[in-house]
Every structure is written in structure tokens, then in C-alpha cells.
PDB file of C-alpha atoms in Angstrom:
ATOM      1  CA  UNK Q  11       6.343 -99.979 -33.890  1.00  0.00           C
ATOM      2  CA  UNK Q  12       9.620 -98.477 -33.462  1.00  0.00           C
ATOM      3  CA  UNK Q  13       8.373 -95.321 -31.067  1.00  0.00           C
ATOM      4  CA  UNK Q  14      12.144 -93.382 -31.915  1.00  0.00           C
ATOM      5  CA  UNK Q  15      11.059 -92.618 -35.043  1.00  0.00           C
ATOM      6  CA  UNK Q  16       7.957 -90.692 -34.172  1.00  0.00           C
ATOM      7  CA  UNK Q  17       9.628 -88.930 -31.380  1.00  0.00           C
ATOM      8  CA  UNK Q  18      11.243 -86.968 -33.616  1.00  0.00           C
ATOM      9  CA  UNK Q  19       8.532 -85.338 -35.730  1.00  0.00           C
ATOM     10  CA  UNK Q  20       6.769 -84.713 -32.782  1.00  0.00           C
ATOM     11  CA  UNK Q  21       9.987 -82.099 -31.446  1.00  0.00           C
ATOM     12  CA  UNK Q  22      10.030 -80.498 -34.590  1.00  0.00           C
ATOM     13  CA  UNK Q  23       6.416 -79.548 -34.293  1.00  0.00           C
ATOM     14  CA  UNK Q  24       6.722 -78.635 -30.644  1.00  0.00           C
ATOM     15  CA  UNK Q  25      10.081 -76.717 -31.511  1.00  0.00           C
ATOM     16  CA  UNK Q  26       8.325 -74.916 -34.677  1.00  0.00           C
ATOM     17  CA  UNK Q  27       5.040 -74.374 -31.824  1.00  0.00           C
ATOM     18  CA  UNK Q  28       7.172 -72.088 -29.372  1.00  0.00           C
ATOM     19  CA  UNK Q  29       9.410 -70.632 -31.516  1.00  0.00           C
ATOM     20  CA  UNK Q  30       5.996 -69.242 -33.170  1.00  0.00           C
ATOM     21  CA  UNK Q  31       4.884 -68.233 -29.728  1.00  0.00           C
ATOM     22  CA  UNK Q  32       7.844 -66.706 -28.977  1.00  0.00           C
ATOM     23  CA  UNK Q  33       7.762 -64.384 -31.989  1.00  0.00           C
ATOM     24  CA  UNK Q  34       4.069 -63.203 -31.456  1.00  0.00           C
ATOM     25  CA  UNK Q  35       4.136 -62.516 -27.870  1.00  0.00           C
ATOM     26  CA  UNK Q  36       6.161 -59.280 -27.561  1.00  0.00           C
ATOM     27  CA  UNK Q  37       3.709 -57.948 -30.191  1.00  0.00           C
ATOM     28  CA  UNK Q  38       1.007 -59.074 -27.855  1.00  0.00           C
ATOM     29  CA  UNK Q  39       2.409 -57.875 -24.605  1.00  0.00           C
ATOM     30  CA  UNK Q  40       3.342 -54.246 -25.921  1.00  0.00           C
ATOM     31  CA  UNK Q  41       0.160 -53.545 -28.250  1.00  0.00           C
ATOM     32  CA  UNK Q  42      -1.549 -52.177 -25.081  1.00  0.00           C
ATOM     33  CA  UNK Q  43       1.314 -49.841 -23.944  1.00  0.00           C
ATOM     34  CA  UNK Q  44       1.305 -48.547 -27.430  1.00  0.00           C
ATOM     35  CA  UNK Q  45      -2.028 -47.784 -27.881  1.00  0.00           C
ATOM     36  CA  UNK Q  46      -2.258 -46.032 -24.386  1.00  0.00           C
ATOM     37  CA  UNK Q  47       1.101 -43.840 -25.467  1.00  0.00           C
ATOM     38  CA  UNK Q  48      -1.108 -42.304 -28.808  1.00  0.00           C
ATOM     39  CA  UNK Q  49      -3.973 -41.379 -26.594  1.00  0.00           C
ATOM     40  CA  UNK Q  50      -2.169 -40.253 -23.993  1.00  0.00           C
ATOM     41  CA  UNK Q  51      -0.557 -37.705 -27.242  1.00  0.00           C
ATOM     42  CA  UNK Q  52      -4.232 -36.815 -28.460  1.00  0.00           C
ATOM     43  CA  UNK Q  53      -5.347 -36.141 -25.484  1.00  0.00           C
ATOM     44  CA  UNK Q  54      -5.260 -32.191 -25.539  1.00  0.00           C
ATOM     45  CA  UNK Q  55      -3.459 -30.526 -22.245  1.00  0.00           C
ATOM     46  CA  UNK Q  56      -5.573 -28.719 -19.679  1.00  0.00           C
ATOM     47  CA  UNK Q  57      -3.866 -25.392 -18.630  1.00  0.00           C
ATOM     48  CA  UNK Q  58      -4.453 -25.104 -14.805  1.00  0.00           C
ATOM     49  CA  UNK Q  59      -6.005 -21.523 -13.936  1.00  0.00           C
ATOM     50  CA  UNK Q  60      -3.896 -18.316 -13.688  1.00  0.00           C
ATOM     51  CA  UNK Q  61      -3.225 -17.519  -9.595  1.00  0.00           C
ATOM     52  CA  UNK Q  62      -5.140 -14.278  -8.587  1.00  0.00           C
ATOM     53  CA  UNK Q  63      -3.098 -11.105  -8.515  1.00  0.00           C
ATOM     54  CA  UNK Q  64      -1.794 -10.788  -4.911  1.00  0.00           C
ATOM     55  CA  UNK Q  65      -4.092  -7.810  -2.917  1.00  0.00           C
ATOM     56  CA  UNK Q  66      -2.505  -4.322  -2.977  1.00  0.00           C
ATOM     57  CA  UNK Q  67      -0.770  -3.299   0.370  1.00  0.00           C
ATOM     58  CA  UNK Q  68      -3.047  -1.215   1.570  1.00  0.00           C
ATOM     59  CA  UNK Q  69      -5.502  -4.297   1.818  1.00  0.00           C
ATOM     60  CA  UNK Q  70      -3.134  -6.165   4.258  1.00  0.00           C
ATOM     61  CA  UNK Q  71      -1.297  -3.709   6.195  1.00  0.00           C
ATOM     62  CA  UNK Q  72      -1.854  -4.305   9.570  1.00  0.00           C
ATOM     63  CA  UNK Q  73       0.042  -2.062  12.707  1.00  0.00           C
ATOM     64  CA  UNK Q  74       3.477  -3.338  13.172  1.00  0.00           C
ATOM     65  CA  UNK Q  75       4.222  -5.059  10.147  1.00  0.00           C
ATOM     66  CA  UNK Q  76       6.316  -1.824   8.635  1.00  0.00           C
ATOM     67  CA  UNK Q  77       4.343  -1.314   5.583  1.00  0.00           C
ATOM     68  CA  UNK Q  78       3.983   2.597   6.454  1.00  0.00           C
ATOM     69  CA  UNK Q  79       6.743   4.747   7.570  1.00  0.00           C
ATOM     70  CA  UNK Q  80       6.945   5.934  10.977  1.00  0.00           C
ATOM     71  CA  UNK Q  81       4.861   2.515  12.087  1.00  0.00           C
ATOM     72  CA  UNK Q  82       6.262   2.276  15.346  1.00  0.00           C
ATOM     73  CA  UNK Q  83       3.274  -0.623  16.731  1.00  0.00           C
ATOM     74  CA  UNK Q  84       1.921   1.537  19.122  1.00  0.00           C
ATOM     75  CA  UNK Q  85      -2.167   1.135  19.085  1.00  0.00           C
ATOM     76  CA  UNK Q  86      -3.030   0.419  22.799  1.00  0.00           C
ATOM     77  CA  UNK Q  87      -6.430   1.062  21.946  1.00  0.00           C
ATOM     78  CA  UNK Q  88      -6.739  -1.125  18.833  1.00  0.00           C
ATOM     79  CA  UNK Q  89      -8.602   1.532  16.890  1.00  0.00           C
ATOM     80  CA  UNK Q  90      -6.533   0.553  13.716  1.00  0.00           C
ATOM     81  CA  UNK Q  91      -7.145  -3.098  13.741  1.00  0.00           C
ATOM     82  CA  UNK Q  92      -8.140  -3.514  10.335  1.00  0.00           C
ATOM     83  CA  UNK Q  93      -6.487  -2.438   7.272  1.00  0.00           C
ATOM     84  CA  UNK Q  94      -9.783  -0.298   6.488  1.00  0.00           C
ATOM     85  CA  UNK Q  95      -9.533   1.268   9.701  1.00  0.00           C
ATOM     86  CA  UNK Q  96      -5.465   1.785   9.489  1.00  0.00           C
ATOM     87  CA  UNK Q  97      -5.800   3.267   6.101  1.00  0.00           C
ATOM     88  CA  UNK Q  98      -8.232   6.066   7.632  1.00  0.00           C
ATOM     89  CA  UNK Q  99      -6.668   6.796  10.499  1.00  0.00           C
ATOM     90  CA  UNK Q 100      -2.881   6.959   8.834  1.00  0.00           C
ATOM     91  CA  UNK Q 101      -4.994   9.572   6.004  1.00  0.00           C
ATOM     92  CA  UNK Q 102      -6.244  11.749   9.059  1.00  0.00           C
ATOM     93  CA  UNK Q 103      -2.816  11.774  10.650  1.00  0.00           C
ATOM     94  CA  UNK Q 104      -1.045  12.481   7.187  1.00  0.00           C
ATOM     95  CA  UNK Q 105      -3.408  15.314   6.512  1.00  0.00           C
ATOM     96  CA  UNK Q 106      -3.151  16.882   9.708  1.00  0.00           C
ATOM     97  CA  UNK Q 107       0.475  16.475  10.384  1.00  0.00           C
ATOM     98  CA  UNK Q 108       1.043  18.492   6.599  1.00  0.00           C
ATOM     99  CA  UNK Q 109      -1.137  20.958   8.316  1.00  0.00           C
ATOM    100  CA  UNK Q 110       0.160  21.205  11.882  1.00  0.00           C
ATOM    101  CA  UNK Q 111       3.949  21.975  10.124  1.00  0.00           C
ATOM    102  CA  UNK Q 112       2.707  24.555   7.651  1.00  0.00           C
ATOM    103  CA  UNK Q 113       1.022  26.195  11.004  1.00  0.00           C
ATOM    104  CA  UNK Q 114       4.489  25.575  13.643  1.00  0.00           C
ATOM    105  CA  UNK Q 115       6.073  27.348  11.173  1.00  0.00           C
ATOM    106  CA  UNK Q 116       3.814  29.928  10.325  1.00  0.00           C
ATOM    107  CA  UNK Q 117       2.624  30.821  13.743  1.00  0.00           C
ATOM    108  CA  UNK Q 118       5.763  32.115  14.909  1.00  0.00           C
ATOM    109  CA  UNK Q 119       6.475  33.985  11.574  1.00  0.00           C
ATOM    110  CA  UNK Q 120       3.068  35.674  12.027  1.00  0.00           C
ATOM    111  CA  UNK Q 121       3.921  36.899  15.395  1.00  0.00           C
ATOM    112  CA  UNK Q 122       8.080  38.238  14.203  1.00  0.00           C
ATOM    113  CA  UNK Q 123       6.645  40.152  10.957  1.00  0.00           C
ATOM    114  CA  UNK Q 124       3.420  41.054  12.377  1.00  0.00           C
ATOM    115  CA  UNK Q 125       2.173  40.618   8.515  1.00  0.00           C
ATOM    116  CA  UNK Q 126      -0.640  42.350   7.813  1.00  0.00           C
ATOM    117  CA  UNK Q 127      -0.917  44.035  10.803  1.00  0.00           C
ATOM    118  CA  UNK Q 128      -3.559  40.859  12.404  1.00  0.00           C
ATOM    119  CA  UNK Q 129      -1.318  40.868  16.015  1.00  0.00           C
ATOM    120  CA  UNK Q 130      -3.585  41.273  18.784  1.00  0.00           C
ATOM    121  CA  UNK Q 131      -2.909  44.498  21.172  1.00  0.00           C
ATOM    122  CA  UNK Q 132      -0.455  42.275  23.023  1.00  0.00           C
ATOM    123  CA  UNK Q 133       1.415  40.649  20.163  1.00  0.00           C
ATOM    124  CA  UNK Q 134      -0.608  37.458  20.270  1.00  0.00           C
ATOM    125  CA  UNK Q 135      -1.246  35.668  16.827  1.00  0.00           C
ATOM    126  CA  UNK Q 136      -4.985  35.337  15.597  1.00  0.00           C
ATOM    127  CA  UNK Q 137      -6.607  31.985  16.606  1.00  0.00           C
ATOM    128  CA  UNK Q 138      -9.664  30.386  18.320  1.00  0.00           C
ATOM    129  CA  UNK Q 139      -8.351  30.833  21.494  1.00  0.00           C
ATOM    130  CA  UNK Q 140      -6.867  34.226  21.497  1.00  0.00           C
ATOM    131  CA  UNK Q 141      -9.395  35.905  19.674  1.00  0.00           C
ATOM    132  CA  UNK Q 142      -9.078  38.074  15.982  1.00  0.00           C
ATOM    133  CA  UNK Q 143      -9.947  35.948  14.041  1.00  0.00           C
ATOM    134  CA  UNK Q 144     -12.982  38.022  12.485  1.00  0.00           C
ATOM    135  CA  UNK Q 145      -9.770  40.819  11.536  1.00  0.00           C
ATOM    136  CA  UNK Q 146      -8.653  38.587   8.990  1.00  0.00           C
ATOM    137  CA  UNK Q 147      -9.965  39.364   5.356  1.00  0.00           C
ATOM    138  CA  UNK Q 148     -12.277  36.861   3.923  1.00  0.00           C
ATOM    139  CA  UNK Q 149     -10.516  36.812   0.559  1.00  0.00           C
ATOM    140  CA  UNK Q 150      -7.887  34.801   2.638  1.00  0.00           C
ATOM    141  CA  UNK Q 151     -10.452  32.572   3.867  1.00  0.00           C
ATOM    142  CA  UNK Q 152     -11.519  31.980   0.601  1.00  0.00           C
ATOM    143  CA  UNK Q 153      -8.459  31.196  -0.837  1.00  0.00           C
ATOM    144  CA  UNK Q 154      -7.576  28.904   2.026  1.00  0.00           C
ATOM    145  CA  UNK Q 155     -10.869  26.984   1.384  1.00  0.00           C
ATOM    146  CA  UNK Q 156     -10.182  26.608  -2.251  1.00  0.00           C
ATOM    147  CA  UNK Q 157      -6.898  25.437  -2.060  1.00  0.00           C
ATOM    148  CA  UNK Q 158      -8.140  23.293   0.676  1.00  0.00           C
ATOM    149  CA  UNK Q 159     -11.183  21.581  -1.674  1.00  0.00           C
ATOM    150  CA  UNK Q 160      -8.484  21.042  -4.345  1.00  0.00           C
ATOM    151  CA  UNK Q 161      -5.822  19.153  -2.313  1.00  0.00           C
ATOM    152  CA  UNK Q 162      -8.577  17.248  -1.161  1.00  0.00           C
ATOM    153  CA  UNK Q 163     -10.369  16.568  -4.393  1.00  0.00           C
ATOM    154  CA  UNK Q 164      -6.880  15.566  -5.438  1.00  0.00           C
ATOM    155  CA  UNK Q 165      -6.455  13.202  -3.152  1.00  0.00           C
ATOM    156  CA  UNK Q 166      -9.970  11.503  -2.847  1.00  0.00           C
ATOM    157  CA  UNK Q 167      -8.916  10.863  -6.358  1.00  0.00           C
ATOM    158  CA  UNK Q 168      -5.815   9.292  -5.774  1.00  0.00           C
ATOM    159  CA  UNK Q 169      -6.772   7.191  -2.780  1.00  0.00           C
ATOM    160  CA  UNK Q 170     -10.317   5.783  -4.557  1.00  0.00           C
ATOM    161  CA  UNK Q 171      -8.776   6.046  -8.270  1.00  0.00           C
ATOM    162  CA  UNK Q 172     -11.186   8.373 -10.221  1.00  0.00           C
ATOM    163  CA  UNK Q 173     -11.125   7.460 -13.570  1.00  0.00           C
ATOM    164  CA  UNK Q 174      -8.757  11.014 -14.029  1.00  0.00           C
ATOM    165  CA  UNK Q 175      -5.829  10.222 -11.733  1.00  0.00           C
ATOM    166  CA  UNK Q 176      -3.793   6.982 -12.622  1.00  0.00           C
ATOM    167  CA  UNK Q 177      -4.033   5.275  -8.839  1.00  0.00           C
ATOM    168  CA  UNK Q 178      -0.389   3.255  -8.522  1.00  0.00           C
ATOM    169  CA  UNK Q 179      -1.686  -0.351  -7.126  1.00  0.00           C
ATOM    170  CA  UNK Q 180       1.083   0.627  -4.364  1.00  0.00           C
ATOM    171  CA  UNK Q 181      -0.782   2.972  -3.165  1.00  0.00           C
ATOM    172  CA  UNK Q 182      -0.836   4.502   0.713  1.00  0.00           C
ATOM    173  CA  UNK Q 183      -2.475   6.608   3.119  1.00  0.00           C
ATOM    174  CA  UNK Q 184      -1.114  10.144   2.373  1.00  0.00           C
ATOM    175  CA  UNK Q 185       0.283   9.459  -1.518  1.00  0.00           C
ATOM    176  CA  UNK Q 186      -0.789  12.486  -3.781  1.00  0.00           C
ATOM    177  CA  UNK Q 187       1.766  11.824  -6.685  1.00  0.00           C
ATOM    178  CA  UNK Q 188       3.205  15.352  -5.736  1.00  0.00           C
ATOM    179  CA  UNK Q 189       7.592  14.734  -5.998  1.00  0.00           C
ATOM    180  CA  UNK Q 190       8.477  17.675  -8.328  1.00  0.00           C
ATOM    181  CA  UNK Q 191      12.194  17.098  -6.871  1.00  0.00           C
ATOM    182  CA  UNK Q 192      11.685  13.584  -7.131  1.00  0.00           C
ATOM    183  CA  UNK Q 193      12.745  12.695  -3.363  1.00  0.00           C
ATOM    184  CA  UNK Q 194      10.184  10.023  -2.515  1.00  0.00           C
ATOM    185  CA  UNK Q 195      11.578   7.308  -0.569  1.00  0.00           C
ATOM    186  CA  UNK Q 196      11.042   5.486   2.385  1.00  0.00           C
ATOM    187  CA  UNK Q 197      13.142   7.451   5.031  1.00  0.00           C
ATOM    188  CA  UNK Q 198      11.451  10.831   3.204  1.00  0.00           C
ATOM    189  CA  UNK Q 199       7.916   9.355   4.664  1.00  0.00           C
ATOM    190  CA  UNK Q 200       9.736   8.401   7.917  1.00  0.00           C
ATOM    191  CA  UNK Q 201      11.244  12.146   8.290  1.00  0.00           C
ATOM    192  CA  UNK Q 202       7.532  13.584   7.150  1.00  0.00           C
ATOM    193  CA  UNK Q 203       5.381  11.762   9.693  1.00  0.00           C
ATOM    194  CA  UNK Q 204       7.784  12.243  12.595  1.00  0.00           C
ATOM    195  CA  UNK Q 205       8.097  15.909  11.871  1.00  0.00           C
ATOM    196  CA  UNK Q 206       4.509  16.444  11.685  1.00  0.00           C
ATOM    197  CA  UNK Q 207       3.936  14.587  14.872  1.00  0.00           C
ATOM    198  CA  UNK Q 208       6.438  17.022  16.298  1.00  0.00           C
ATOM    199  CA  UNK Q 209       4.498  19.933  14.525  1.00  0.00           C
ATOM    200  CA  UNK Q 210       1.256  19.178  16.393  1.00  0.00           C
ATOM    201  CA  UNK Q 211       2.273  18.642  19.727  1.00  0.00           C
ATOM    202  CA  UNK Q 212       4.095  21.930  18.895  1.00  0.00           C
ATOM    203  CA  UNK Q 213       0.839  23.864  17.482  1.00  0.00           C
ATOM    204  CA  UNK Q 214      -0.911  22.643  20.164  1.00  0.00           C
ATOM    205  CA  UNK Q 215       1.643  24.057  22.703  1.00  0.00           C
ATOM    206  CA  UNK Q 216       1.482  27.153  21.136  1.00  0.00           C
ATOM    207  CA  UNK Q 217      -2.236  27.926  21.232  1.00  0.00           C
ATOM    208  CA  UNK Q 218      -2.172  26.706  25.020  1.00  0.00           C
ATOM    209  CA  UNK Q 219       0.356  28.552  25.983  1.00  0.00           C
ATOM    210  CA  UNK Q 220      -0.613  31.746  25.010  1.00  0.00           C
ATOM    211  CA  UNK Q 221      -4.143  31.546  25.868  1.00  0.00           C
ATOM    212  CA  UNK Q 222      -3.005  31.047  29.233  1.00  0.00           C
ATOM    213  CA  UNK Q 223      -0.377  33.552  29.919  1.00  0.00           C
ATOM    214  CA  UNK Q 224      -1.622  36.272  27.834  1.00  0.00           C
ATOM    215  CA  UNK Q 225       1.582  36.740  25.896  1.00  0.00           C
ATOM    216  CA  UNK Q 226       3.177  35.869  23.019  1.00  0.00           C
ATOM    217  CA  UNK Q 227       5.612  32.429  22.272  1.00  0.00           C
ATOM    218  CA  UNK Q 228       7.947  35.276  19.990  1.00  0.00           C
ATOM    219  CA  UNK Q 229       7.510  38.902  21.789  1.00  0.00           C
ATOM    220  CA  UNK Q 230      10.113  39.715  19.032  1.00  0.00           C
ATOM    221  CA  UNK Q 231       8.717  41.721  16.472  1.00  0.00           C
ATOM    222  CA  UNK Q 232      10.927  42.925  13.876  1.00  0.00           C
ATOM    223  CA  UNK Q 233       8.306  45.601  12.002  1.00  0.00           C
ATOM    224  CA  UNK Q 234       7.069  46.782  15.886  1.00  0.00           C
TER     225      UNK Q 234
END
């Protein structure tokens, strides 16, 4: 048997064999990719949760890290070393340094115009310390209290944000929302807090002073 013969129907079958394999194989090899790619489009999209809203400043203020005006670091005693704490004190020192400049400035008008007549026999204004106090009328007290119980009513409201004030999320110690001339600004709040420092190291001068030496800081009187 002549074996040339059958050698070539036996490479026509193996030819027709791969060529057959090479046609189905790329269907075979990228079936699985496929499939994977339509899930992978089904599958819906999780949305990753929204970040928190970042605290108000009054929750992270610390001394030092010039987030109030007139922060100058200074808290040897670390009585402010918590933003609860800072927030307190810098409302104490707010309200009292409005006060102490209302009164440096008042004090010595008191003793010039002698208003009302309240001088003590040696030209001395009215206070704890130099007496006369009881010579004032009471209507004045009165109105001093109620103006007093509305600022501070005000306020409360502002700093805890009753549900009648609109509390800004900026919020700070000493905000009341009170800018008729619209002057707010950062080196405002500087000049307020170091004046009122000034004004009660002043007041307290005054009272001092006068209880000690008997006599007046302004002997001028202009209605004497």
C-alpha cells in the first residue's frame, strides 16, 4: 500500500480540525469577560455616605488659635482649656467690658455735670465705695434692671438659639446681631475687647482712687 496517498487526506482533516479550533476559541476565551462586563452594568451603584457637617467654631476654638479677636494666648492658669469653658469666660469678659466702657465714660461725666444733683458733699460720684447710692431714684434702678433682663434675654437667645432668634452657625461669645451701621468686622471686635479691657482697669482705678483720697478723679464741675 502506497502510504503517500493516505497522507494526504489525513492533512486535510487535521488542517480542516484547527482551522475549526481556531475559529471557536476567541468565542470561548472572551464569553467570560463578557458576561462579567453586563453584571458589572446591572449591578446598581452604592452612593458612599454624605461627610458630617464640620462643628461650628465655637466647638473648637481653643486659646491661641485666633478664632476670637483680641486672643492674645495668654491663660497661665488654664481656666479656658476647653472650648466650653473659653466660650464662658470670653461671654463674661464681653459683657463686662460693654459695661466697664459705658461706666469709664459715664463716671467722669457724672462728676463734670453733677446730673441730677447725686455728687456727694465733696464732689465724689455715687458708688459702693463712696457711699449715695440709696440718693439715687429707684425708677432708675428699675429701668437699669429692665434694660439689663432684655440685653440678656437677647442674648441667651442668640448664644443657645431660641427658636425666636435665627442663631448664625458662626456664632461667638459676645454676638447679639446688633450692627445698625453695619461695621462688624474682625478689627471692630479687636478695637471692642481691647477698649473694654482698658475700660475696667480704668473703672476700677476710679472707684479706688477716690475711696482712698477722699476726692474726686474730675473736681471740675461745670453746673457747681
Amino acid at each position: 500500500v502506497d502510504l503517500h496517498y493516505l497522507r494526504i487526506p489525513v492533512m486535510a482533516l487535521s488542517f480542516a480540525s484547527s482551522t475549526l479550533a481556531f475559529n471557536i476559541a476567541p468565542s470561548a476565551v472572551f464569553a467570560p469577560s463578557r458576561l462579567a462586563a453586563v453584571r458589572m452594568q446591572e449591578a446598581a451603584p452604592v452612593d458612599a455616605p454624605p461627610a458630617p457637617p464640620p462643628l461650628p467654631k465655637i466647638k473648637t476654638m481653643m486659646v491661641g488659635d485666633g478664632t476670637l479677636a483680641g486672643d492674645m494666648g495668654f491663660d497661665p492658669l488654664q481656666l479656658a482649656d476647653s472650648p466650653d469653658k473659653l466660650a464662658f469666660y470670653r461671654e463674661a469678659e464681653v459683657k463686662h467690658a460693654r459695661l466697664a466702657m459705658l461706666a469709664a465714660f459715664g463716671w467722669p461725666v457724672s462728676e463734670i455735670t453733677n446730673f441730677g444733683g447725686l455728687l456727694n458733699g465733696d464732689g465724689r460720684a455715687p458708688s459702693l465705695l463712696n457711699g449715695g447710692l440709696g440718693n439715687v431714684n429707684g425708677v432708675y434702678w428699675g429701668a437699669v434692671v429692665a434694660l439689663a433682663v432684655y440685653w440678656e434675654k437677647f442674648g441667651l437667645d442668640q448664644q443657645f438659639g431660641s427658636k425666636d432668634v435665627s442663631k448664625s452657625p458662626d456664632y461667638l461669645p459676645g454676638m447679639l446681631g446688633f450692627d445698625p451701621l453695619g461695621a462688624d468686622s474682625q478689627g471692630m471686635r479687636a478695637a471692642e475687647i481691647t477698649n473694654g479691657r482698658v475700660a475696667m482697669v480704668a473703672i476700677t482705678v476710679f472707684a479706688l482712687e477716690e475711696a482712698l483720697t477722699r476726692a474726686p478723679i474730675f473736681p471740675i464741675n461745670l453746673l457747681h
